[in-house]
Amino acid sequence: MRILPRRRGRRGKLPKLPSRTQRWLLRFGWLLPLLALVIGGGILALTYAFASIPLPRDIKLSSSAEVFDRNGVRIGTYSNEIHRFLIDTTELPKYVGQAVVAAEDRDFYEHGGISLKGILRAAWANVTGGEIQQGGSTIAQQYIKNAVLQNPERTITRKIKEAILAIKLERRYSKQQILGFYLNTIYLGRGNYGVEAASRSYFGRPADEMSLSEAAFLAGIIPSPESYRPERDAVAAKARRDRVLDLMADEGYISEERAEQASRGKVKVEPVTQRSVENQKAAYFMEWLRKEYLYPEYGDRLYTSGLKIHTTLDLKMQDSAEDAVAEVLTEKEDPQAAVVSMTPDGAVRAFVGGRDFRNVEKARGFSYASDPPGRHPGSSFKPWTLLTAIEEGISPTSTFSGRSPYTYPVDPCGVNDPVENYGGSSYGTMTLDSATTNSVNTVYAQLIAQVGPDKVADMLEDLGFDGNGFTDKLDPIEPRCSLALGAFDATPVQQARAYAALANGGVLPEVQPIIRIDDSDGNCLKAYRPVKEEYDCAEEDPLETHRVASENSASVITEVLTHVVEGGTATAAEIGRPVAGKTGTAQNNKDAWFGGYVPQLATVVWEGYPIDKRNGEEYQPLMQSCADLELCRPVHGYTVTGGGTPVSPAVIWQKFMEEAVLELEVVPFPTPSALPTRVIRSPGTGVYTGPPDPVETDEPPEEPPETEEPPPETSEPPPPPSEPPPPTVVITPTGAPGRRE
């Protein structure tokens, strides 16, 4: 065999032989693409087989908590910067889904998850239009990209996964379900995910109330929601809406005439700031609920988990409370006011924390209904001393001197300051019943000295009052004789709860404004009232109550407090049915109160000016006249007391309660089974045998009715008793300096 010599290269070098690796690649290299296809196909098969496709409720997007009143009426929401609400999209008008299909995926009902026709159409539109106008992704692909993969990167790997999962989605769910998933999760600007949140934000109403024009606008802005906001570019927003209407007509969803009609006029949307600042129903209630009850338990879950919070608030009663305040305090410079109304078992029906009823920013600043330190309640605090006395067996028929001024005894009060009746009025001997009706301070100064300030302090603690409202726990209350006259900081919530205890037969309720909380799917997570079985709740937080007085004691004091409304300082609170209550005016008319109740509802109203500053020092303006016009600010020309003027809390209470009780049956208060047997007689004055005619001692109306002064003090002995009289108790009055009602 002849062996040919190797040919030399250009420079005389022999050519290099292929390496072993190169020879292997030349022989078997064609297998590599095949292997890649097999591996890639395997990955896609595994992706298809094992990748989960979460439904909207499982997607980790923030979902706002919704709050409802006791009748299921929506009050508002809690959310962070993201708003999202899951709804049953089958209940939407057909044109909502049709608008989205026409704008985003015209072949939606024909393809199986990916659409070659749609890709080619989008490519042609983008080439001929000179810019990117359409995308080739189907609705299923967009749902997978945004909700499942949550990956905006444009990579081959992501697109392949998107396509595979879109096919899987189409095979597992119906077209209607897939469209619903998309409508509940698509981003539509202003921090809103889904058509429900977007409709509320842009149009101020639920998605099922959207018009055809509004639905077309939302469908049109899907590709770039922030670019087509009407407040920024009204022309572009209108163009997007009109384009969708034309597409809907082309697809046969609507007629050309209807499309032309819907395209008339500009796109009108709500201002962005209206929802978050000045248009929240029951803003003070919502903030109180969030701060005191919800956030401490749920934290940030409150803003992201789509909770459904069902409360005890009644929006009709809430509106009535706000209207009552607005009708009485009509001027911008008028005082602030608070109204808290609750049932005997602590279910809050109305909550007004200030006159800026819907302003969230003001509600987050300070609530006059609940935030410490509270205000001095004046004589609206007298019932708690009277209740203590009744529990100690002292009868309301006991008699005391109504002389003014009167001086504290050092023992047990620790001071010997003078106490005066409102306006300096002085009376003769009168019963506790009559002294309560006419709010006589000096009688109550004597009563607390007789009962003991330590026992009154214990009663206040039992009623839920706090010695220091700035701590998380209930602090002890210092025993002082001035407690009888309301020299103590209290909030309307605390007062309403205490008055509710009287309506509840002496049982103090737990203030719990929540009925139950559901998850985003409507499953009951927790019941805060006895509804666990009714709603199949996973957990129950039972109400805690405790008895602070006997049922008979509550009936006795209620009977006394009805006289205050029937012929005493609170006749302005009459509503044509049995009412018990008490007015209150703090020293120098700084604060005015009325707390009252019917058997089914207790309500407290407070009125007063906010704290102001002068020369760097804080002060509270007075609701009365004086030479200092900055310090003294009468309201509509009136000196404000608890019940004696047209601008008093009793008038606000009356206007509110007249509406609040319309659906409540007229029922009488329980009759006491017996009066306490311990009857105290003032020394040397005899027994006063009957209540005086009404005397507006502490809160005179503009034109006081003709009255007869109570019998003067007398040294005549009492008429001979049929039974041996109880022992005479010598009492020295106690109280606080200054004049309080």
XYZ file of N, CA and C in Angstrom, residues 127 130 174 223 227 237 254 275 309 327 341 352 367 375 384 387 424 440 512 612 637 651 658 728:
72
model
N -46.493 47.019 14.781
C -45.647 47.431 13.656
C -46.294 48.575 12.891
N -46.403 51.926 14.832
C -45.158 52.611 15.120
C -44.779 52.602 16.587
N -63.343 26.932 34.207
C -64.160 27.433 33.102
C -63.727 28.837 32.714
N -53.491 48.292 30.447
C -52.071 48.235 30.074
C -51.187 49.199 30.851
N -51.015 55.949 33.519
C -50.830 56.847 32.371
C -52.136 57.451 31.873
N -57.580 59.616 28.728
C -58.527 58.734 29.413
C -59.778 58.518 28.576
N -72.142 45.089 22.140
C -73.093 46.197 22.224
C -73.323 46.742 20.820
N -61.502 59.860 49.555
C -61.728 58.608 50.270
C -60.944 58.553 51.568
N -65.281 42.559 59.127
C -65.507 42.876 60.532
C -66.947 43.355 60.704
N -77.425 69.893 64.367
C -78.605 70.762 64.478
C -78.510 71.713 65.661
N -73.553 55.945 72.508
C -74.806 55.255 72.818
C -74.576 53.755 72.744
N -69.828 59.290 68.380
C -69.379 60.554 67.810
C -68.263 61.089 68.697
N -60.003 61.965 70.013
C -61.423 61.646 70.125
C -61.929 62.109 71.476
N -62.836 64.616 80.705
C -63.239 65.912 81.264
C -64.006 65.701 82.564
N -73.270 57.922 90.938
C -72.395 56.854 91.436
C -72.234 56.962 92.950
N -75.638 55.625 94.113
C -75.694 54.166 94.008
C -74.926 53.516 95.162
N -75.147 79.658 93.720
C -75.223 80.076 95.108
C -76.568 79.842 95.759
N -78.550 69.382 93.900
C -78.098 70.221 95.014
C -76.749 69.698 95.505
N -68.011 46.005 73.929
C -67.446 45.207 72.853
C -68.202 45.537 71.571
N -57.039 75.189 74.440
C -56.429 76.236 73.629
C -55.134 76.689 74.296
N -74.921 82.872 72.575
C -75.366 83.812 73.600
C -75.765 83.179 74.910
N -80.420 68.638 75.120
C -81.155 68.876 73.870
C -80.601 67.977 72.765
N -84.903 60.588 70.244
C -86.215 60.541 69.589
C -86.170 59.675 68.336
N -80.626 59.196 114.712
C -80.225 60.401 114.003
C -78.725 60.369 113.758
